[in-house]
Amino acid sequence: MTTTANTTAATNAKNPWAALSALCVGFFLIMMDTTIVTVAIPGIMSGLDADLNQITWVHSVYLLTYAVPLLVAGRLGDRFGRKPVFLAGMAVFTAASLWCGLSGSAEMLMAARAVQGVGAALMAPQTMAFVTTLFPPDRRGAALGIWGAVAGLATTVGPLLGGFLVGSAGWQWIFLVNVPIGLAGLAMTVKLVPGGQPRNRRRFDLLGTLLSGLGLLALVFGLQNGQHYDWGTVAGPVTVPMVIAAGVVLLVVFVLWQRFNPREPLMPLSLFRRRHFSTAAFAAAAIGFAVTGLYLPLTLYMQAVMELSPQQAGLLMVPVAVSSGLAGPLAGTLSDRVPGKWVVLAGFLIFAAGLGMIVLAMRPEGGVWQLAGALFFAGIGTGAAFAPMANVATGTLPVTEIGAGAGMYNSIRQVGCVIGAAAVGVLMQAQLSSLATETLAENATTAERHAFHEGLAQASGTTLLLPVVVLLVGALACLLMPSGKSAHASEPAAKPLDAPNSDLQKVG
């Protein structure tokens, strides 16, 4: 059975940039909420009477429920159409954002954030898959450059916007602000994004979904709560090392099941035989780890050591937001003209150098301008790396594998984000536990205050060395990327969405 796109879809397909603008609204919200909570940590802890471990889970549960369903979400877009799945995801995300803002306890906020992550998972792979079908091969680099720039910009705007909202209106508004933006995004998507996208009958790998979800949950729970349980007993005979080991075993079994699944696997391992995809996916996990790992120690340093208000801390994030937003589109366009691997590699090295500069700036007497300069430099790296990676990853994928590939790419990147947040969180907690005190009394002497600031600055800087190492490993993956000038050079021009017999219109 075949169907053709309706008149509206065909008209809108002629202006793919308008459709991209609507998709980017949703993608911006998704990525912004991966970091916006960090600047609100002190306010949420005080307002909900929560401890650092609970608030770290508020951050990580979103990343986790975002990462786990991504593989399935990509297939849902293939099966039911990308536009309806994207709209469903945005509706869930917007409603959950309202729930987050109305939460009265840490437990309720964690539950709302979990639902918010599911909505984000439904949206993310559809945005990337849309770009690859809306734009012809020779224009995808620029389009994916903007898509990637939105990711880099949103993760840096999160703490900036969060700082202003927390300081002026309260922590609840870091979530409530999503509601009007989400409603506007829904209206833009209905109006500007074409329907008639590819639909294919897909079997859903329920066992694979269960194995991957439980494996990630166990791994992240063990890493993030290790310090909380003193790396010992969780309940009865169950210990933290046992939970982590169980997570690793489940993920290994998941990969084996994908290898031998006689039907349609959730994660087609054949995609990893495409070197463009496999190296870019690994690099995406590395930069996801580094970006999410940056903000917890940075926020604690700015607000506890530099004693900046949330608004001032948010203002200090302006340089990284500006430089990332400028670098992204330029890097994406450049990847259409030169081998994308070199653009991505340059971004990784600049980002790593920027993090190193931030570490050097983290001193008790550290100056605002030195930190601002380091953040500006790091932002260039995030923009340059994020933007062309998607172009490299999807460049050789046929249309029939775009949904699965987009889901896998986003899922792998988010797994990096989840592990980065958990690893940096536990390392930061371990560093803080070594301090004589984690809080500073109002009547503390000057010497006590200086000692506390020195210890916290050192803990923040030491913790940030972990993302630096991960970025350097990711840079090695960039070197293994194919060196072809363009991944799309040999592809035929994309078929219009309204072509009567287009393969993109097939259902079943």
Short mmCIF file of C-alpha atoms in Angstrom, two decimals:
data_model
loop_
_atom_site.label_atom_id
_atom_site.label_comp_id
_atom_site.label_asym_id
_atom_site.label_seq_id
_atom_site.Cartn_x
_atom_site.Cartn_y
_atom_site.Cartn_z
CA MET A 1 0.00 0.00 0.00
CA THR A 2 1.32 3.50 -0.85
CA THR A 3 0.19 7.02 -0.08
CA THR A 4 1.27 10.47 -1.16
CA ALA A 5 1.94 13.55 0.93
CA ASN A 6 -0.87 16.03 1.11
CA THR A 7 -0.74 19.49 -0.45
CA THR A 8 0.35 21.22 2.72
CA ALA A 9 3.22 18.81 3.21
CA ALA A 10 4.37 19.27 -0.34
CA THR A 11 4.27 23.04 -0.04
CA ASN A 12 6.15 23.10 3.23
CA ALA A 13 8.74 20.68 1.88
CA LYS A 14 9.75 23.41 -0.55
CA ASN A 15 10.77 25.54 2.44
CA PRO A 16 12.61 23.08 4.67
CA TRP A 17 14.21 25.88 6.69
CA ALA A 18 10.79 26.84 8.06
CA ALA A 19 10.21 23.24 9.10
CA LEU A 20 13.67 23.11 10.67
CA SER A 21 12.91 26.19 12.76
CA ALA A 22 9.88 24.45 14.28
CA LEU A 23 11.83 21.25 14.97
CA CYS A 24 14.63 23.23 16.57
CA VAL A 25 12.22 24.72 19.13
CA GLY A 26 11.52 21.24 20.47
CA PHE A 27 15.14 20.16 20.26
CA PHE A 28 16.25 23.33 22.05
CA LEU A 29 13.91 22.55 24.97
CA ILE A 30 15.19 18.96 25.17
CA MET A 31 18.84 19.93 25.33
CA MET A 32 18.34 22.97 27.57
CA ASP A 33 16.73 20.79 30.22
CA THR A 34 19.80 18.55 30.35
CA THR A 35 21.72 21.39 32.07
CA ILE A 36 19.24 23.97 33.37
CA VAL A 37 18.82 22.18 36.72
CA THR A 38 22.49 22.54 37.68
CA VAL A 39 22.35 26.26 38.44
CA ALA A 40 19.20 25.74 40.51
CA ILE A 41 20.71 23.04 42.75
CA PRO A 42 21.11 25.25 45.86
CA GLY A 43 17.60 26.69 45.45
CA ILE A 44 15.94 23.30 44.94
CA MET A 45 17.83 21.77 47.87
CA SER A 46 16.63 24.59 50.11
CA GLY A 47 13.09 24.80 48.74
CA LEU A 48 12.39 21.05 48.87
CA ASP A 49 14.60 20.26 51.89
CA ALA A 50 16.56 17.77 49.77
CA ASP A 51 20.15 16.55 49.91
CA LEU A 52 22.76 16.64 47.12
CA ASN A 53 22.16 12.99 46.17
CA GLN A 54 18.43 13.57 45.67
CA ILE A 55 19.01 16.66 43.55
CA THR A 56 21.62 14.83 41.50
CA TRP A 57 18.92 12.26 40.75
CA VAL A 58 16.56 15.05 39.68
CA HIS A 59 19.17 15.79 37.02
CA SER A 60 20.10 12.20 36.17
CA VAL A 61 16.61 10.66 36.03
CA TYR A 62 15.79 13.00 33.15
CA LEU A 63 18.94 11.95 31.31
CA LEU A 64 18.17 8.29 32.00
CA THR A 65 14.52 8.28 30.86
CA TYR A 66 15.62 10.34 27.87
CA ALA A 67 18.35 7.86 26.89
CA VAL A 68 16.58 4.52 27.38
CA PRO A 69 13.56 4.96 25.02
CA LEU A 70 15.52 6.65 22.21
CA LEU A 71 16.07 3.45 20.25
CA VAL A 72 12.38 2.62 20.40
CA ALA A 73 11.41 6.23 19.61
CA GLY A 74 13.37 6.14 16.36
CA ARG A 75 11.44 3.05 15.29
CA LEU A 76 8.13 4.63 16.35
CA GLY A 77 8.86 7.48 13.95
CA ASP A 78 9.49 4.97 11.16
CA ARG A 79 6.28 3.10 11.93
CA PHE A 80 3.74 5.83 12.70
CA GLY A 81 5.29 8.86 11.03
CA ARG A 82 7.79 11.33 12.40
CA LYS A 83 5.46 14.29 12.70
CA PRO A 84 2.82 12.62 14.93
CA VAL A 85 5.48 11.06 17.16
CA PHE A 86 7.27 14.41 17.46
CA LEU A 87 4.00 16.16 18.36
CA ALA A 88 3.19 13.49 20.97
CA GLY A 89 6.63 13.90 22.51
CA MET A 90 6.34 17.68 22.71
CA ALA A 91 2.90 17.42 24.32
CA VAL A 92 4.22 15.00 26.97
CA PHE A 93 7.30 17.16 27.56
CA THR A 94 5.24 20.34 27.98
CA ALA A 95 2.74 18.73 30.38
CA ALA A 96 5.56 17.18 32.44
CA SER A 97 7.29 20.58 32.64
CA LEU A 98 4.15 22.00 34.25
CA TRP A 99 4.15 19.08 36.70
CA CYS A 100 7.81 19.77 37.55
CA GLY A 101 7.06 23.40 38.34
CA LEU A 102 4.18 22.43 40.64
CA SER A 103 6.11 19.71 42.52
CA GLY A 104 6.21 20.04 46.30
CA SER A 105 8.78 17.35 47.14
CA ALA A 106 12.00 15.94 45.74
CA GLU A 107 10.28 12.61 45.04
CA MET A 108 7.49 14.26 43.03
CA LEU A 109 10.01 16.34 41.11
CA MET A 110 11.99 13.20 40.23
CA ALA A 111 8.82 11.50 38.96
CA ALA A 112 7.89 14.52 36.83
CA ARG A 113 11.41 14.75 35.43
CA ALA A 114 11.23 11.07 34.49
CA VAL A 115 8.07 11.69 32.43
CA GLN A 116 9.69 14.78 30.92
CA GLY A 117 12.59 12.61 29.75
CA VAL A 118 10.20 10.23 27.98
CA GLY A 119 8.71 13.16 26.06
CA ALA A 120 12.20 14.30 25.09
CA ALA A 121 13.06 10.79 23.86
CA LEU A 122 10.05 10.78 21.54
CA MET A 123 11.13 14.08 19.97
CA ALA A 124 14.90 13.83 19.59
CA PRO A 125 15.38 11.15 16.88
CA GLN A 126 12.56 12.61 14.79
CA THR A 127 14.33 15.98 14.51
CA MET A 128 17.53 14.41 13.20
CA ALA A 129 15.69 12.06 10.84
CA PHE A 130 13.60 14.93 9.49
CA VAL A 131 16.71 16.88 8.53
CA THR A 132 18.08 14.01 6.45
CA THR A 133 14.86 13.74 4.42
CA LEU A 134 13.95 17.43 4.15
CA PHE A 135 17.33 18.54 2.78
CA PRO A 136 19.25 17.33 -0.29
CA PRO A 137 22.70 15.82 0.36
CA ASP A 138 24.68 18.93 -0.56
CA ARG A 139 22.74 21.05 1.97
CA ARG A 140 22.55 18.63 4.89
CA GLY A 141 25.84 19.79 6.39
CA ALA A 142 24.53 23.32 6.89
CA ALA A 143 21.16 22.03 8.18
CA LEU A 144 22.73 19.51 10.54
CA GLY A 145 25.18 22.24 11.53
CA ILE A 146 22.28 24.35 12.77
CA TRP A 147 20.74 21.26 14.41
CA GLY A 148 24.01 20.53 16.18
CA ALA A 149 24.51 24.20 17.06
CA VAL A 150 21.11 24.19 18.74
CA ALA A 151 22.29 21.28 20.91
CA GLY A 152 25.48 23.07 21.89
CA LEU A 153 23.76 26.42 22.41
CA ALA A 154 20.88 24.98 24.43
CA THR A 155 23.15 23.13 26.87
CA THR A 156 25.00 26.39 27.56
CA VAL A 157 21.90 28.60 27.64
CA GLY A 158 20.36 26.28 30.26
CA PRO A 159 22.51 27.49 33.17
CA LEU A 160 22.33 31.09 31.87
CA LEU A 161 18.53 31.19 31.73
CA GLY A 162 18.25 29.10 34.88
CA GLY A 163 20.37 31.54 36.85
CA PHE A 164 18.12 34.48 35.98
CA LEU A 165 14.92 32.56 36.62
CA VAL A 166 16.04 31.12 39.96
CA GLY A 167 17.25 34.48 41.21
CA SER A 168 14.25 36.49 40.07
CA ALA A 169 11.26 34.15 40.20
CA GLY A 170 12.24 30.92 41.98
CA TRP A 171 13.50 27.48 40.91
CA GLN A 172 10.03 26.41 39.75
CA TRP A 173 10.30 28.71 36.75
CA ILE A 174 13.16 26.80 35.18
CA PHE A 175 10.44 24.26 34.35
CA LEU A 176 7.40 26.50 33.95
CA VAL A 177 9.17 28.53 31.26
CA ASN A 178 8.98 25.44 29.05
CA VAL A 179 5.17 25.55 28.97
CA PRO A 180 4.59 28.61 26.74
CA ILE A 181 7.60 27.70 24.58
CA GLY A 182 6.31 24.14 24.21
CA LEU A 183 2.83 25.34 23.23
CA ALA A 184 4.35 27.66 20.63
CA GLY A 185 6.47 24.78 19.35
CA LEU A 186 3.39 22.58 18.99
CA ALA A 187 1.64 25.26 16.91
CA MET A 188 4.73 25.80 14.73
CA THR A 189 5.11 22.07 14.13
CA VAL A 190 1.48 21.63 13.06
CA LYS A 191 1.81 24.58 10.66
CA LEU A 192 5.33 24.28 9.27
CA VAL A 193 6.47 20.65 9.45
CA PRO A 194 5.30 18.46 6.55
CA GLY A 195 3.52 15.18 6.99
CA GLY A 196 3.81 12.34 4.50
CA GLN A 197 7.09 11.16 5.98
CA PRO A 198 8.34 7.58 5.54
CA ARG A 199 6.42 4.87 7.33
CA ASN A 200 7.56 1.28 7.48
CA ARG A 201 6.24 -1.73 9.32
CA ARG A 202 8.60 -2.32 12.24
CA ARG A 203 8.67 -5.09 14.81
CA PHE A 204 9.39 -3.85 18.30
CA ASP A 205 12.12 -5.60 20.24
CA LEU A 206 10.52 -5.75 23.68
CA LEU A 207 13.24 -7.97 25.17
CA GLY A 208 15.95 -5.64 23.86
CA THR A 209 14.15 -2.63 25.31
CA LEU A 210 13.88 -4.33 28.70
CA LEU A 211 17.53 -5.43 28.77
CA SER A 212 18.89 -2.03 27.74
CA GLY A 213 16.62 -0.13 30.15
CA LEU A 214 17.38 -2.29 33.18
CA GLY A 215 21.09 -2.37 32.35
CA LEU A 216 21.38 1.42 32.14
CA LEU A 217 19.27 1.89 35.27
CA ALA A 218 21.42 -0.49 37.32
CA LEU A 219 24.68 1.01 36.04
CA VAL A 220 23.66 4.62 36.69
CA PHE A 221 22.09 3.79 40.07
CA GLY A 222 25.27 2.06 41.21
CA LEU A 223 27.59 4.83 40.01
CA GLN A 224 25.54 7.70 41.33
CA ASN A 225 24.58 6.20 44.69
CA GLY A 226 27.92 4.54 45.44
CA GLN A 227 29.10 7.38 47.66
CA HIS A 228 25.66 7.60 49.30
CA TYR A 229 25.90 3.94 50.38
CA ASP A 230 29.63 4.21 51.10
CA TRP A 231 30.14 1.70 48.25
CA GLY A 232 28.68 -0.99 50.50
CA THR A 233 25.26 -2.53 51.15
CA VAL A 234 22.19 -1.13 49.41
CA ALA A 235 19.61 -3.54 50.87
CA GLY A 236 19.99 -7.03 52.35
CA PRO A 237 22.75 -8.89 50.52
CA VAL A 238 22.75 -6.43 47.58
CA THR A 239 25.82 -4.19 47.38
CA VAL A 240 26.75 -1.29 45.12
CA PRO A 241 29.41 -3.31 43.23
CA MET A 242 26.81 -6.03 42.62
CA VAL A 243 24.37 -3.49 41.16
CA ILE A 244 27.03 -2.04 38.85
CA ALA A 245 28.11 -5.53 37.76
CA ALA A 246 24.50 -6.48 37.06
CA GLY A 247 24.11 -3.39 34.88
CA VAL A 248 27.21 -4.26 32.86
CA VAL A 249 26.07 -7.89 32.42
CA LEU A 250 22.60 -6.81 31.27
CA LEU A 251 24.08 -4.44 28.71
CA VAL A 252 26.40 -7.17 27.41
CA VAL A 253 23.44 -9.55 27.11
CA PHE A 254 21.55 -6.78 25.29
CA VAL A 255 24.33 -6.46 22.71
CA LEU A 256 24.45 -10.25 22.25
CA TRP A 257 20.68 -10.35 21.81
CA GLN A 258 20.92 -7.66 19.14
CA ARG A 259 23.54 -9.79 17.38
CA PHE A 260 21.46 -12.98 17.32
CA ASN A 261 17.90 -11.62 17.30
CA PRO A 262 16.24 -13.57 14.42
CA ARG A 263 13.76 -10.76 13.84
CA GLU A 264 14.34 -7.04 13.64
CA PRO A 265 16.75 -5.92 16.40
CA LEU A 266 16.26 -2.71 18.33
CA MET A 267 19.86 -1.68 17.60
CA PRO A 268 21.05 -2.97 14.21
CA LEU A 269 24.71 -3.73 14.85
CA SER A 270 25.30 -3.60 11.10
CA LEU A 271 25.30 0.19 11.40
CA PHE A 272 28.55 -0.01 13.35
CA ARG A 273 30.23 -1.50 10.29
CA ARG A 274 29.84 1.95 8.76
CA ARG A 275 32.91 3.76 10.07
CA HIS A 276 31.31 7.18 9.64
CA PHE A 277 28.55 6.15 12.02
CA SER A 278 30.50 4.15 14.61
CA THR A 279 33.26 6.72 15.15
CA ALA A 280 30.86 9.67 15.23
CA ALA A 281 28.60 7.87 17.71
CA PHE A 282 31.54 7.18 20.03
CA ALA A 283 32.65 10.80 19.73
CA ALA A 284 29.10 11.97 20.50
CA ALA A 285 29.10 9.90 23.71
CA ALA A 286 32.41 11.48 24.72
CA ILE A 287 31.25 15.04 24.21
CA GLY A 288 27.93 14.26 25.91
CA PHE A 289 29.90 13.04 28.92
CA ALA A 290 32.01 16.22 28.97
CA VAL A 291 29.19 18.71 28.51
CA THR A 292 26.96 17.30 31.26
CA GLY A 293 29.98 16.71 33.48
CA LEU A 294 31.01 20.36 33.28
CA TYR A 295 28.10 22.09 34.96
CA LEU A 296 27.86 20.55 38.46
CA PRO A 297 31.42 21.44 39.56
CA LEU A 298 31.27 24.74 37.68
CA THR A 299 28.01 25.77 39.35
CA LEU A 300 29.21 24.83 42.84
CA TYR A 301 32.45 26.75 42.25
CA MET A 302 30.69 29.89 41.02
CA GLN A 303 28.06 30.00 43.77
CA ALA A 304 29.97 28.56 46.75
CA VAL A 305 33.54 29.74 46.12
CA MET A 306 33.10 32.90 44.05
CA GLU A 307 29.89 33.56 46.04
CA LEU A 308 27.99 34.67 42.95
CA SER A 309 24.21 34.92 42.99
CA PRO A 310 22.25 32.68 40.60
CA GLN A 311 21.76 35.68 38.28
CA GLN A 312 25.48 36.49 38.31
CA ALA A 313 26.39 32.84 37.72
CA GLY A 314 23.95 32.75 34.80
CA LEU A 315 25.41 35.97 33.38
CA LEU A 316 28.87 34.42 33.52
CA MET A 317 27.59 31.71 31.13
CA VAL A 318 26.92 34.28 28.38
CA PRO A 319 30.38 33.87 26.76
CA VAL A 320 30.02 30.12 26.26
CA ALA A 321 26.49 30.51 24.88
CA VAL A 322 27.59 33.20 22.41
CA SER A 323 30.71 31.42 21.18
CA SER A 324 28.92 28.06 20.85
CA GLY A 325 26.05 29.64 18.91
CA LEU A 326 28.46 31.35 16.51
CA ALA A 327 30.76 28.38 16.00
CA GLY A 328 28.06 25.76 15.33
CA PRO A 329 26.59 26.94 12.00
CA LEU A 330 30.05 27.85 10.69
CA ALA A 331 31.37 24.39 11.56
CA GLY A 332 28.36 22.68 9.97
CA THR A 333 28.76 24.59 6.72
CA LEU A 334 32.50 23.95 6.73
CA SER A 335 31.87 20.20 7.02
CA ASP A 336 30.20 20.33 3.58
CA ARG A 337 33.43 21.65 2.08
CA VAL A 338 36.21 19.79 3.93
CA PRO A 339 36.31 16.37 5.59
CA GLY A 340 34.06 16.57 8.65
CA LYS A 341 36.52 14.62 10.81
CA TRP A 342 38.93 17.57 10.94
CA VAL A 343 36.21 20.00 11.98
CA VAL A 344 35.03 17.65 14.74
CA LEU A 345 38.60 16.97 15.88
CA ALA A 346 39.34 20.70 16.11
CA GLY A 347 36.20 21.14 18.21
CA PHE A 348 37.22 18.36 20.60
CA LEU A 349 40.71 19.75 21.11
CA ILE A 350 39.46 23.32 21.61
CA PHE A 351 36.84 22.11 24.09
CA ALA A 352 39.44 20.08 26.03
CA ALA A 353 41.77 23.09 26.10
CA GLY A 354 38.90 25.28 27.28
CA LEU A 355 38.13 22.89 30.14
CA GLY A 356 41.83 22.94 31.06
CA MET A 357 41.68 26.74 31.19
CA ILE A 358 38.59 26.52 33.44
CA VAL A 359 40.46 24.17 35.79
CA LEU A 360 43.34 26.67 36.02
CA ALA A 361 40.86 29.47 36.74
CA MET A 362 39.25 27.57 39.64
CA ARG A 363 41.11 29.17 42.52
CA PRO A 364 39.69 30.70 45.71
CA GLU A 365 40.74 34.12 44.45
CA GLY A 366 39.91 33.33 40.82
CA GLY A 367 38.79 36.29 38.71
CA VAL A 368 35.56 36.58 36.78
CA TRP A 369 37.26 37.67 33.54
CA GLN A 370 39.67 34.73 33.52
CA LEU A 371 36.81 32.27 33.93
CA ALA A 372 34.71 34.10 31.32
CA GLY A 373 37.55 33.88 28.79
CA ALA A 374 37.97 30.16 29.46
CA LEU A 375 34.22 29.59 29.03
CA PHE A 376 34.22 31.52 25.74
CA PHE A 377 37.03 29.32 24.43
CA ALA A 378 35.27 26.13 25.59
CA GLY A 379 32.07 27.27 23.85
CA ILE A 380 33.87 27.48 20.51
CA GLY A 381 34.84 23.84 20.99
CA THR A 382 31.35 22.62 21.85
CA GLY A 383 29.81 24.41 18.87
CA ALA A 384 32.46 23.20 16.44
CA ALA A 385 32.24 19.59 17.66
CA PHE A 386 28.48 19.20 18.04
CA ALA A 387 27.47 20.62 14.70
CA PRO A 388 29.27 18.40 12.13
CA MET A 389 29.15 15.16 14.15
CA ALA A 390 25.58 14.43 13.10
CA ASN A 391 26.54 15.06 9.48
CA VAL A 392 29.40 12.57 9.74
CA ALA A 393 27.23 9.98 11.52
CA THR A 394 24.30 9.97 9.11
CA GLY A 395 26.18 10.69 5.89
CA THR A 396 26.27 7.12 4.59
CA LEU A 397 22.94 5.86 5.96
CA PRO A 398 20.27 4.86 3.43
CA VAL A 399 16.78 6.28 3.91
CA THR A 400 15.47 2.98 5.29
CA GLU A 401 17.97 3.11 8.17
CA ILE A 402 17.67 6.79 9.05
CA GLY A 403 15.12 6.27 11.85
CA ALA A 404 17.15 3.52 13.52
CA GLY A 405 20.40 5.43 12.96
CA ALA A 406 19.05 8.67 14.38
CA GLY A 407 17.69 6.84 17.41
CA MET A 408 20.99 5.02 17.97
CA TYR A 409 23.09 8.16 17.53
CA ASN A 410 21.00 10.16 19.99
CA SER A 411 20.79 7.23 22.38
CA ILE A 412 24.55 6.71 22.44
CA ARG A 413 25.11 10.42 22.98
CA GLN A 414 22.63 10.42 25.85
CA VAL A 415 24.20 7.34 27.42
CA GLY A 416 27.40 9.41 27.48
CA CYS A 417 25.46 12.24 29.13
CA VAL A 418 23.97 9.91 31.74
CA ILE A 419 27.28 8.29 32.62
CA GLY A 420 29.01 11.68 32.61
CA ALA A 421 26.50 13.18 35.04
CA ALA A 422 26.69 10.12 37.30
CA ALA A 423 30.49 9.80 37.23
CA VAL A 424 31.13 13.50 37.82
CA GLY A 425 28.45 13.59 40.52
CA VAL A 426 29.97 10.72 42.47
CA LEU A 427 33.50 12.09 42.04
CA MET A 428 32.34 15.49 43.26
CA GLN A 429 30.60 13.93 46.27
CA ALA A 430 33.77 11.99 47.09
CA GLN A 431 35.83 15.18 46.86
CA LEU A 432 33.38 17.06 49.08
CA SER A 433 33.34 14.30 51.68
CA SER A 434 37.07 14.76 52.14
CA LEU A 435 36.57 18.37 53.23
CA ALA A 436 36.40 19.07 56.93
CA THR A 437 32.89 20.44 56.44
CA GLU A 438 30.51 20.74 53.53
CA THR A 439 28.84 23.88 54.82
CA LEU A 440 30.26 27.06 56.16
CA ALA A 441 28.81 28.68 59.24
CA GLU A 442 27.94 32.36 59.08
CA ASN A 443 30.31 33.11 61.98
CA ALA A 444 33.28 31.29 60.42
CA THR A 445 36.64 32.99 60.69
CA THR A 446 38.44 34.37 57.67
CA ALA A 447 40.93 31.50 57.83
CA GLU A 448 38.14 28.89 57.97
CA ARG A 449 36.35 30.51 55.05
CA HIS A 450 39.53 30.58 52.98
CA ALA A 451 40.27 26.92 53.79
CA PHE A 452 36.76 25.91 52.75
CA HIS A 453 36.93 27.87 49.52
CA GLU A 454 40.34 26.44 48.73
CA GLY A 455 39.14 22.88 49.30
CA LEU A 456 35.99 23.31 47.24
CA ALA A 457 37.87 25.01 44.41
CA GLN A 458 40.38 22.18 44.36
CA ALA A 459 37.57 19.57 44.40
CA SER A 460 35.82 21.29 41.48
CA GLY A 461 39.00 21.55 39.43
CA THR A 462 40.06 17.97 40.11
CA THR A 463 36.61 16.69 39.12
CA LEU A 464 36.76 18.55 35.79
CA LEU A 465 39.93 16.69 34.81
CA LEU A 466 37.78 13.61 34.17
CA PRO A 467 35.82 15.24 31.28
CA VAL A 468 39.12 16.48 29.86
CA VAL A 469 40.46 12.91 29.70
CA VAL A 470 37.23 11.66 28.10
CA LEU A 471 37.43 14.41 25.45
CA LEU A 472 40.97 13.40 24.56
CA VAL A 473 39.81 9.80 24.12
CA GLY A 474 37.01 11.10 21.91
CA ALA A 475 39.58 13.00 19.85
CA LEU A 476 41.23 9.66 19.06
CA ALA A 477 37.89 8.45 17.69
CA CYS A 478 37.81 11.54 15.46
CA LEU A 479 41.15 10.53 13.96
CA LEU A 480 39.61 7.17 12.97
CA MET A 481 36.77 8.82 11.03
CA PRO A 482 36.94 8.38 7.23
CA SER A 483 38.60 11.27 5.45
CA GLY A 484 36.25 11.58 2.48
CA LYS A 485 35.40 15.17 1.63
CA SER A 486 31.68 14.58 1.98
CA ALA A 487 29.74 11.61 3.21
CA HIS A 488 26.97 12.55 0.81
CA ALA A 489 29.01 13.18 -2.29
CA SER A 490 27.93 10.02 -4.07
CA GLU A 491 24.26 10.16 -3.10
CA PRO A 492 21.58 11.05 -5.63
CA ALA A 493 19.48 14.10 -5.03
CA ALA A 494 16.73 13.62 -2.48
CA LYS A 495 13.31 12.78 -3.87
CA PRO A 496 10.62 15.38 -3.19
CA LEU A 497 8.15 14.39 -0.53
CA ASP A 498 5.23 14.81 -2.87
CA ALA A 499 6.55 12.50 -5.58
CA PRO A 500 3.69 10.09 -6.39
CA ASN A 501 5.81 6.93 -6.39
CA SER A 502 8.55 8.04 -4.01
CA ASP A 503 10.04 5.31 -1.86
CA LEU A 504 9.66 7.73 1.05
CA GLN A 505 5.89 7.42 0.86
CA LYS A 506 5.66 3.66 1.28
CA VAL A 507 3.67 2.30 4.16
CA GLY A 508 4.21 -1.33 5.11
#
